PDB file of C-alpha atoms in Angstrom:
ATOM      1  CA  MET A   1      -0.255  -0.352  -0.376  1.00  0.00           C
ATOM      2  CA  LEU A   2       1.280   3.219  -1.318  1.00  0.00           C
ATOM      3  CA  VAL A   3       1.445   6.029   1.728  1.00  0.00           C
ATOM      4  CA  ARG A   4       2.531   9.392   0.281  1.00  0.00           C
ATOM      5  CA  LYS A   5       3.303   9.981  -3.689  1.00  0.00           C
ATOM      6  CA  PHE A   6       4.357  13.065  -5.636  1.00  0.00           C
ATOM      7  CA  PHE A   7       5.908  13.279  -9.583  1.00  0.00           C
ATOM      8  CA  LEU A   8       7.955  15.844  -9.588  1.00  0.00           C
ATOM      9  CA  THR A   9      11.135  17.403 -11.902  1.00  0.00           C
ATOM     10  CA  LEU A  10      13.747  16.908  -9.219  1.00  0.00           C
ATOM     11  CA  ILE A  11      17.347  18.682  -9.952  1.00  0.00           C
ATOM     12  CA  LEU A  12      19.722  17.874  -7.564  1.00  0.00           C
ATOM     13  CA  ALA A  13      23.303  19.625  -6.815  1.00  0.00           C
ATOM     14  CA  TYR A  14      25.394  16.702  -9.067  1.00  0.00           C
ATOM     15  CA  ILE A  15      22.808  15.723 -11.885  1.00  0.00           C
ATOM     16  CA  GLY A  16      23.352  18.291 -15.284  1.00  0.00           C
ATOM     17  CA  SER A  17      19.755  17.843 -16.220  1.00  0.00           C
ATOM     18  CA  PRO A  18      16.198  17.971 -15.052  1.00  0.00           C
ATOM     19  CA  VAL A  19      15.015  14.294 -14.218  1.00  0.00           C
ATOM     20  CA  PHE A  20      11.407  12.693 -13.616  1.00  0.00           C
ATOM     21  CA  ALA A  21      11.390  11.193 -10.741  1.00  0.00           C
ATOM     22  CA  GLN A  22       8.524   9.759  -7.795  1.00  0.00           C
ATOM     23  CA  VAL A  23       8.829   9.295  -4.116  1.00  0.00           C
ATOM     24  CA  ILE A  24       7.094   6.481  -2.575  1.00  0.00           C
ATOM     25  CA  ASP A  25       7.010   5.782   0.502  1.00  0.00           C
ATOM     26  CA  ILE A  26       6.512   2.251   1.439  1.00  0.00           C
ATOM     27  CA  PRO A  27       4.574   1.997   4.478  1.00  0.00           C
ATOM     28  CA  HIS A  28       6.497  -0.502   7.970  1.00  0.00           C
ATOM     29  CA  GLN A  29       3.969  -1.730  10.760  1.00  0.00           C
ATOM     30  CA  GLN A  30       3.139   0.954  12.836  1.00  0.00           C
ATOM     31  CA  ASP A  31       6.853   2.319  12.765  1.00  0.00           C
ATOM     32  CA  ALA A  32       8.767   4.689  10.302  1.00  0.00           C
ATOM     33  CA  ALA A  33       7.428   3.725   6.307  1.00  0.00           C
ATOM     34  CA  THR A  34      10.659   2.827   4.190  1.00  0.00           C
ATOM     35  CA  ARG A  35      10.695   6.312   2.011  1.00  0.00           C
ATOM     36  CA  THR A  36      12.365   5.671  -1.863  1.00  0.00           C
ATOM     37  CA  LEU A  37      13.190   7.834  -4.647  1.00  0.00           C
ATOM     38  CA  LEU A  38      12.020   6.269  -7.914  1.00  0.00           C
ATOM     39  CA  PHE A  39      13.986   7.200 -11.384  1.00  0.00           C
ATOM     40  CA  THR A  40      11.711   6.249 -14.087  1.00  0.00           C
ATOM     41  CA  ALA A  41      13.934   5.536 -17.425  1.00  0.00           C
ATOM     42  CA  PRO A  42      12.429   5.474 -21.472  1.00  0.00           C
ATOM     43  CA  ASN A  43      11.256   0.692 -21.718  1.00  0.00           C
ATOM     44  CA  PRO A  44      12.701  -0.746 -19.176  1.00  0.00           C
ATOM     45  CA  LYS A  45      13.378  -3.785 -18.893  1.00  0.00           C
ATOM     46  CA  ALA A  46      15.199  -3.909 -15.478  1.00  0.00           C
ATOM     47  CA  LEU A  47      14.716  -2.510 -11.784  1.00  0.00           C
ATOM     48  CA  VAL A  48      17.647  -1.775  -9.558  1.00  0.00           C
ATOM     49  CA  LEU A  49      17.882  -0.235  -5.985  1.00  0.00           C
ATOM     50  CA  LEU A  50      20.484   1.038  -4.877  1.00  0.00           C
ATOM     51  CA  PHE A  51      21.334   1.368  -1.265  1.00  0.00           C
ATOM     52  CA  PRO A  52      24.559   3.708  -0.320  1.00  0.00           C
ATOM     53  CA  GLY A  53      26.802   2.629   2.667  1.00  0.00           C
ATOM     54  CA  GLY A  54      27.756   4.695   5.749  1.00  0.00           C
ATOM     55  CA  GLY A  55      24.724   4.390   7.881  1.00  0.00           C
ATOM     56  CA  GLY A  56      22.067   4.857   4.809  1.00  0.00           C
ATOM     57  CA  MET A  57      20.153   7.893   6.200  1.00  0.00           C
ATOM     58  CA  MET A  58      19.943  10.071   2.725  1.00  0.00           C
ATOM     59  CA  ARG A  59      17.261  11.538   4.665  1.00  0.00           C
ATOM     60  CA  LEU A  60      15.339  11.894   1.092  1.00  0.00           C
ATOM     61  CA  GLN A  61      12.789  15.192   1.550  1.00  0.00           C
ATOM     62  CA  ASP A  62       9.244  15.697  -0.183  1.00  0.00           C
ATOM     63  CA  ASP A  63      10.494  16.694  -2.767  1.00  0.00           C
ATOM     64  CA  GLY A  64      12.753  14.592  -3.126  1.00  0.00           C
ATOM     65  CA  SER A  65      15.671  16.538  -3.104  1.00  0.00           C
ATOM     66  CA  THR A  66      18.767  15.558  -0.435  1.00  0.00           C
ATOM     67  CA  LYS A  67      22.401  16.884   1.107  1.00  0.00           C
ATOM     68  CA  ASN A  68      23.771  13.853   0.762  1.00  0.00           C
ATOM     69  CA  ARG A  69      26.475  13.494  -1.454  1.00  0.00           C
ATOM     70  CA  HIS A  70      26.647   9.362  -1.793  1.00  0.00           C
ATOM     71  CA  THR A  71      28.079   7.610  -5.580  1.00  0.00           C
ATOM     72  CA  PHE A  72      24.592   6.811  -6.022  1.00  0.00           C
ATOM     73  CA  ILE A  73      22.518  10.486  -5.757  1.00  0.00           C
ATOM     74  CA  ARG A  74      25.524  11.745  -8.007  1.00  0.00           C
ATOM     75  CA  SER A  75      25.934   8.961 -10.941  1.00  0.00           C
ATOM     76  CA  VAL A  76      21.228   7.990 -10.761  1.00  0.00           C
ATOM     77  CA  ASP A  77      20.383   9.455 -14.071  1.00  0.00           C
ATOM     78  CA  GLN A  78      22.767   8.045 -15.787  1.00  0.00           C
ATOM     79  CA  TRP A  79      21.031   4.072 -15.203  1.00  0.00           C
ATOM     80  CA  SER A  80      17.780   6.344 -18.133  1.00  0.00           C
ATOM     81  CA  GLN A  81      20.443   5.748 -21.027  1.00  0.00           C
ATOM     82  CA  TYR A  82      20.595   1.664 -20.055  1.00  0.00           C
ATOM     83  CA  HIS A  83      16.734   1.480 -19.492  1.00  0.00           C
ATOM     84  CA  ILE A  84      16.550   0.705 -16.234  1.00  0.00           C
ATOM     85  CA  ASP A  85      14.469   2.170 -13.688  1.00  0.00           C
ATOM     86  CA  ALA A  86      16.549   2.816 -10.501  1.00  0.00           C
ATOM     87  CA  VAL A  87      15.330   3.666  -6.457  1.00  0.00           C
ATOM     88  CA  LEU A  88      17.094   5.329  -3.793  1.00  0.00           C
ATOM     89  CA  VAL A  89      16.336   3.716  -0.840  1.00  0.00           C
ATOM     90  CA  ASP A  90      16.578   5.735   2.598  1.00  0.00           C
ATOM     91  CA  THR A  91      16.650   4.206   5.756  1.00  0.00           C
ATOM     92  CA  PRO A  92      14.455   6.303   9.387  1.00  0.00           C
ATOM     93  CA  TYR A  93      17.504   5.186  11.844  1.00  0.00           C
ATOM     94  CA  ASP A  94      21.026   4.910  11.129  1.00  0.00           C
ATOM     95  CA  LEU A  95      21.535   1.794  10.851  1.00  0.00           C
ATOM     96  CA  GLY A  96      25.386   1.702  11.992  1.00  0.00           C
ATOM     97  CA  ASP A  97      28.753   1.858   9.832  1.00  0.00           C
ATOM     98  CA  TYR A  98      31.884  -0.337   9.849  1.00  0.00           C
ATOM     99  CA  ARG A  99      33.577   0.784  13.030  1.00  0.00           C
ATOM    100  CA  ARG A 100      30.108   2.143  14.645  1.00  0.00           C
ATOM    101  CA  GLY A 101      28.685  -1.555  14.157  1.00  0.00           C
ATOM    102  CA  ASP A 102      26.782  -2.817  11.470  1.00  0.00           C
ATOM    103  CA  LEU A 103      22.421  -2.886  12.003  1.00  0.00           C
ATOM    104  CA  ARG A 104      21.783  -4.030   8.361  1.00  0.00           C
ATOM    105  CA  GLY A 105      21.142  -7.843   9.129  1.00  0.00           C
ATOM    106  CA  ARG A 106      18.550  -6.870  12.003  1.00  0.00           C
ATOM    107  CA  SER A 107      14.761  -8.338  10.919  1.00  0.00           C
ATOM    108  CA  ASP A 108      13.335  -4.746  10.949  1.00  0.00           C
ATOM    109  CA  HIS A 109      16.029  -4.475   8.735  1.00  0.00           C
ATOM    110  CA  LEU A 110      15.897  -7.225   5.453  1.00  0.00           C
ATOM    111  CA  GLU A 111      12.214  -6.313   6.200  1.00  0.00           C
ATOM    112  CA  ARG A 112      12.005  -2.947   4.648  1.00  0.00           C
ATOM    113  CA  VAL A 113      14.294  -4.894   1.916  1.00  0.00           C
ATOM    114  CA  ALA A 114      11.903  -7.412   1.546  1.00  0.00           C
ATOM    115  CA  GLU A 115       9.328  -5.114   1.086  1.00  0.00           C
ATOM    116  CA  VAL A 116      10.814  -2.281  -1.066  1.00  0.00           C
ATOM    117  CA  ALA A 117      11.408  -5.223  -3.675  1.00  0.00           C
ATOM    118  CA  ALA A 118       7.505  -7.065  -2.950  1.00  0.00           C
ATOM    119  CA  TYR A 119       5.990  -3.350  -3.788  1.00  0.00           C
ATOM    120  CA  TYR A 120       8.132  -2.774  -6.849  1.00  0.00           C
ATOM    121  CA  LYS A 121       7.887  -6.145  -7.934  1.00  0.00           C
ATOM    122  CA  ASP A 122       3.955  -5.896  -7.667  1.00  0.00           C
ATOM    123  CA  LYS A 123       3.825  -2.572  -9.035  1.00  0.00           C
ATOM    124  CA  TYR A 124       5.968  -2.205 -12.510  1.00  0.00           C
ATOM    125  CA  HIS A 125       6.710  -6.792 -13.107  1.00  0.00           C
ATOM    126  CA  LEU A 126      10.188  -6.129 -13.518  1.00  0.00           C
ATOM    127  CA  PRO A 127      13.063  -7.937 -13.004  1.00  0.00           C
ATOM    128  CA  ILE A 128      14.498  -6.681  -8.968  1.00  0.00           C
ATOM    129  CA  TRP A 129      18.252  -5.730  -8.664  1.00  0.00           C
ATOM    130  CA  ILE A 130      19.801  -5.262  -5.673  1.00  0.00           C
ATOM    131  CA  PHE A 131      22.818  -3.109  -5.623  1.00  0.00           C
ATOM    132  CA  GLY A 132      24.575  -1.666  -2.362  1.00  0.00           C
ATOM    133  CA  HIS A 133      27.799   0.152  -1.456  1.00  0.00           C
ATOM    134  CA  SER A 134      30.213   0.032   0.896  1.00  0.00           C
ATOM    135  CA  MET A 135      27.753  -0.655   3.584  1.00  0.00           C
ATOM    136  CA  GLY A 136      25.444  -0.820   1.073  1.00  0.00           C
ATOM    137  CA  THR A 137      27.271  -4.164   0.438  1.00  0.00           C
ATOM    138  CA  SER A 138      25.822  -6.234   3.912  1.00  0.00           C
ATOM    139  CA  THR A 139      22.820  -5.557   2.247  1.00  0.00           C
ATOM    140  CA  ALA A 140      22.700  -6.430  -0.288  1.00  0.00           C
ATOM    141  CA  THR A 141      24.469  -9.808   1.282  1.00  0.00           C
ATOM    142  CA  ASN A 142      22.167  -9.892   4.166  1.00  0.00           C
ATOM    143  CA  PHE A 143      19.330 -10.378   2.064  1.00  0.00           C
ATOM    144  CA  ALA A 144      19.872 -12.673  -0.499  1.00  0.00           C
ATOM    145  CA  ASN A 145      21.302 -14.747   2.333  1.00  0.00           C
ATOM    146  CA  SER A 146      18.045 -14.280   4.316  1.00  0.00           C
ATOM    147  CA  LEU A 147      16.279 -15.294   1.572  1.00  0.00           C
ATOM    148  CA  ASP A 148      14.559 -19.219   0.639  1.00  0.00           C
ATOM    149  CA  LYS A 149      16.435 -20.575  -2.060  1.00  0.00           C
ATOM    150  CA  ASN A 150      12.633 -21.021  -3.940  1.00  0.00           C
ATOM    151  CA  SER A 151      12.497 -17.089  -3.915  1.00  0.00           C
ATOM    152  CA  HIS A 152      12.424 -15.019  -6.530  1.00  0.00           C
ATOM    153  CA  LEU A 153      11.082 -11.708  -5.336  1.00  0.00           C
ATOM    154  CA  ILE A 154      14.480 -10.563  -6.349  1.00  0.00           C
ATOM    155  CA  SER A 155      16.742 -11.815  -9.243  1.00  0.00           C
ATOM    156  CA  GLY A 156      20.842 -11.180  -8.444  1.00  0.00           C
ATOM    157  CA  ILE A 157      22.743  -8.571  -6.679  1.00  0.00           C
ATOM    158  CA  ILE A 158      25.682  -6.478  -7.596  1.00  0.00           C
ATOM    159  CA  ILE A 159      28.308  -4.688  -5.030  1.00  0.00           C
ATOM    160  CA  ALA A 160      30.435  -2.211  -4.906  1.00  0.00           C
ATOM    161  CA  GLY A 161      33.267  -1.106  -2.494  1.00  0.00           C
ATOM    162  CA  THR A 162      32.018  -4.389  -0.494  1.00  0.00           C
ATOM    163  CA  VAL A 163      32.256  -4.345   3.429  1.00  0.00           C
ATOM    164  CA  ARG A 164      35.373  -7.341   4.318  1.00  0.00           C
ATOM    165  CA  THR A 165      32.351  -8.819   6.507  1.00  0.00           C
ATOM    166  CA  ALA A 166      30.496  -9.433   3.922  1.00  0.00           C
ATOM    167  CA  SER A 167      29.984 -13.136   2.579  1.00  0.00           C
ATOM    168  CA  VAL A 168      27.088 -14.989   0.924  1.00  0.00           C
ATOM    169  CA  SER A 169      25.645 -18.283   1.314  1.00  0.00           C
ATOM    170  CA  ASP A 170      26.562 -20.997  -0.622  1.00  0.00           C
ATOM    171  CA  ASP A 171      22.670 -21.091  -0.796  1.00  0.00           C
ATOM    172  CA  VAL A 172      22.880 -18.487  -2.715  1.00  0.00           C
ATOM    173  CA  SER A 173      22.132 -19.213  -5.877  1.00  0.00           C
ATOM    174  CA  LEU A 174      21.384 -15.476  -7.493  1.00  0.00           C
ATOM    175  CA  PRO A 175      23.649 -14.412 -10.110  1.00  0.00           C
ATOM    176  CA  ILE A 176      26.476 -11.545  -8.366  1.00  0.00           C
ATOM    177  CA  LEU A 177      28.685  -8.959  -9.720  1.00  0.00           C
ATOM    178  CA  ALA A 178      31.247  -7.159  -8.090  1.00  0.00           C
ATOM    179  CA  LEU A 179      32.699  -4.031  -8.792  1.00  0.00           C
ATOM    180  CA  HIS A 180      35.781  -2.452  -7.550  1.00  0.00           C
ATOM    181  CA  HIS A 181      38.203   0.197  -7.692  1.00  0.00           C
ATOM    182  CA  VAL A 182      41.838  -0.830  -7.607  1.00  0.00           C
ATOM    183  CA  GLN A 183      43.206   1.868  -5.410  1.00  0.00           C
ATOM    184  CA  ASP A 184      40.614   1.727  -2.978  1.00  0.00           C
ATOM    185  CA  SER A 185      42.661   2.520   0.340  1.00  0.00           C
ATOM    186  CA  CYS A 186      39.482   2.640   2.557  1.00  0.00           C
ATOM    187  CA  GLY A 187      40.692  -0.140   5.461  1.00  0.00           C
ATOM    188  CA  GLY A 188      37.140  -1.164   6.007  1.00  0.00           C
ATOM    189  CA  THR A 189      36.807  -1.849   2.262  1.00  0.00           C
ATOM    190  CA  PRO A 190      40.093  -3.283   0.636  1.00  0.00           C
ATOM    191  CA  PRO A 191      39.735  -5.320  -2.741  1.00  0.00           C
ATOM    192  CA  ASP A 192      39.541  -8.311  -1.244  1.00  0.00           C
ATOM    193  CA  ALA A 193      36.547  -8.284   0.402  1.00  0.00           C
ATOM    194  CA  SER A 194      35.078  -8.210  -3.482  1.00  0.00           C
ATOM    195  CA  ALA A 195      38.273 -10.769  -4.912  1.00  0.00           C
ATOM    196  CA  ARG A 196      37.410 -13.042  -1.815  1.00  0.00           C
ATOM    197  CA  ILE A 197      33.209 -13.622  -2.441  1.00  0.00           C
ATOM    198  CA  ILE A 198      33.505 -13.847  -6.449  1.00  0.00           C
ATOM    199  CA  LYS A 199      35.987 -16.838  -6.208  1.00  0.00           C
ATOM    200  CA  GLY A 200      34.937 -18.473  -3.430  1.00  0.00           C
ATOM    201  CA  ARG A 201      31.296 -18.709  -5.196  1.00  0.00           C
ATOM    202  CA  PRO A 202      29.758 -22.673  -6.579  1.00  0.00           C
ATOM    203  CA  PRO A 203      31.430 -22.253 -10.296  1.00  0.00           C
ATOM    204  CA  LYS A 204      27.423 -23.752 -11.473  1.00  0.00           C
ATOM    205  CA  PHE A 205      26.345 -20.025 -10.365  1.00  0.00           C
ATOM    206  CA  ILE A 206      27.268 -16.906 -12.453  1.00  0.00           C
ATOM    207  CA  ALA A 207      29.341 -14.947 -10.141  1.00  0.00           C
ATOM    208  CA  GLN A 208      31.757 -12.053 -11.531  1.00  0.00           C
ATOM    209  CA  LEU A 209      34.537  -9.918 -10.599  1.00  0.00           C
ATOM    210  CA  GLU A 210      35.068  -6.353 -12.033  1.00  0.00           C
ATOM    211  CA  MET A 211      38.079  -3.743 -11.726  1.00  0.00           C
ATOM    212  CA  ILE A 212      37.696  -0.319 -11.898  1.00  0.00           C
ATOM    213  CA  GLU A 213      40.559   2.694 -12.657  1.00  0.00           C
ATOM    214  CA  GLY A 214      41.100   5.666 -12.785  1.00  0.00           C
ATOM    215  CA  GLY A 215      39.475   8.555 -11.349  1.00  0.00           C
ATOM    216  CA  THR A 216      40.312  11.119  -9.007  1.00  0.00           C
ATOM    217  CA  SER A 217      40.322  10.698  -4.910  1.00  0.00           C
ATOM    218  CA  GLN A 218      39.346  13.785  -2.021  1.00  0.00           C
ATOM    219  CA  GLY A 219      39.066  13.974   1.524  1.00  0.00           C
ATOM    220  CA  ASP A 220      38.559  11.539   3.834  1.00  0.00           C
ATOM    221  CA  GLU A 221      39.342   7.400   2.031  1.00  0.00           C
ATOM    222  CA  CYS A 222      36.403   5.432   3.145  1.00  0.00           C
ATOM    223  CA  GLN A 223      34.484   8.041   1.433  1.00  0.00           C
ATOM    224  CA  SER A 224      32.575   9.237  -1.677  1.00  0.00           C
ATOM    225  CA  PHE A 225      34.482  10.832  -3.105  1.00  0.00           C
ATOM    226  CA  ALA A 226      37.056   8.973  -2.608  1.00  0.00           C
ATOM    227  CA  TYR A 227      39.069   5.837  -4.566  1.00  0.00           C
ATOM    228  CA  HIS A 228      36.524   3.499  -2.685  1.00  0.00           C
ATOM    229  CA  GLY A 229      33.345   6.596  -4.162  1.00  0.00           C
ATOM    230  CA  PHE A 230      34.143   5.571  -7.953  1.00  0.00           C
ATOM    231  CA  ASN A 231      34.729   9.400  -8.273  1.00  0.00           C
ATOM    232  CA  GLN A 232      34.951  10.557 -11.933  1.00  0.00           C
ATOM    233  CA  THR A 233      34.327   6.888 -12.752  1.00  0.00           C
ATOM    234  CA  GLU A 234      30.134   6.558 -11.905  1.00  0.00           C
ATOM    235  CA  PRO A 235      29.878   6.465 -16.081  1.00  0.00           C
ATOM    236  CA  GLU A 236      32.121   3.328 -16.258  1.00  0.00           C
ATOM    237  CA  LEU A 237      30.549   2.299 -12.802  1.00  0.00           C
ATOM    238  CA  ILE A 238      26.680   2.545 -13.964  1.00  0.00           C
ATOM    239  CA  ARG A 239      27.206   1.330 -17.162  1.00  0.00           C
ATOM    240  CA  ARG A 240      28.998  -1.993 -15.978  1.00  0.00           C
ATOM    241  CA  ALA A 241      26.138  -2.822 -13.163  1.00  0.00           C
ATOM    242  CA  ALA A 242      24.277  -1.971 -16.049  1.00  0.00           C
ATOM    243  CA  LYS A 243      25.795  -4.706 -18.519  1.00  0.00           C
ATOM    244  CA  PHE A 244      25.809  -7.494 -15.751  1.00  0.00           C
ATOM    245  CA  ILE A 245      21.919  -6.718 -14.647  1.00  0.00           C
ATOM    246  CA  LEU A 246      20.988  -7.321 -18.740  1.00  0.00           C
ATOM    247  CA  GLY A 247      23.157  -9.723 -19.412  1.00  0.00           C
ATOM    248  CA  ASN A 248      21.899 -12.577 -16.559  1.00  0.00           C
TER     249      ASN A 248
END
């Protein structure tokens, strides 16, 4: 059931031209709803749910605006060219992080992820993919691990800048793409965290590791404008993710 929905023309600080979006709040029991922001593509072939890192809070406003500068927000307009709908998924509470403690395995959080995925699948009848960056990879992997092996709720997961504590059960048969910047120097997200997951997948399952080079790094090595956040390589990050989604 939809709580709140607006059609708007959104101009974010990192997007050069207007993009059409909808704010959609997904109800959650008697608690605060899970706010999402949908960016629609022409003739969409798939839909990707984007879970940012850190504490996960984008604090999306009623008009879709946010002061968050995460990688996914800077690049959200780039999915449309690949005919993929993109959804930024917010959280009403802090999900912690690598240093403060990871809350993304909590049942409440995973229930919210399932509610969001179910809403978009039922509404748009598209293959649903989950894409997590940094601590968002904990959301993606924990959710994949929580699914019944016969579940068809999502079609695959993508992890980028993977946190070292993330893991995927051998029972998970979903296609998995791991992306990492070769120069990611954040202590909690070393490149081998992505490599370990992909190399550990059973041979019968689709799993792919891709390393990205280039770009620039500014500020804290664990923040979104460092190599960890694929600064200035966002088009390549989205291109590779989109190719994997459309190919699987």
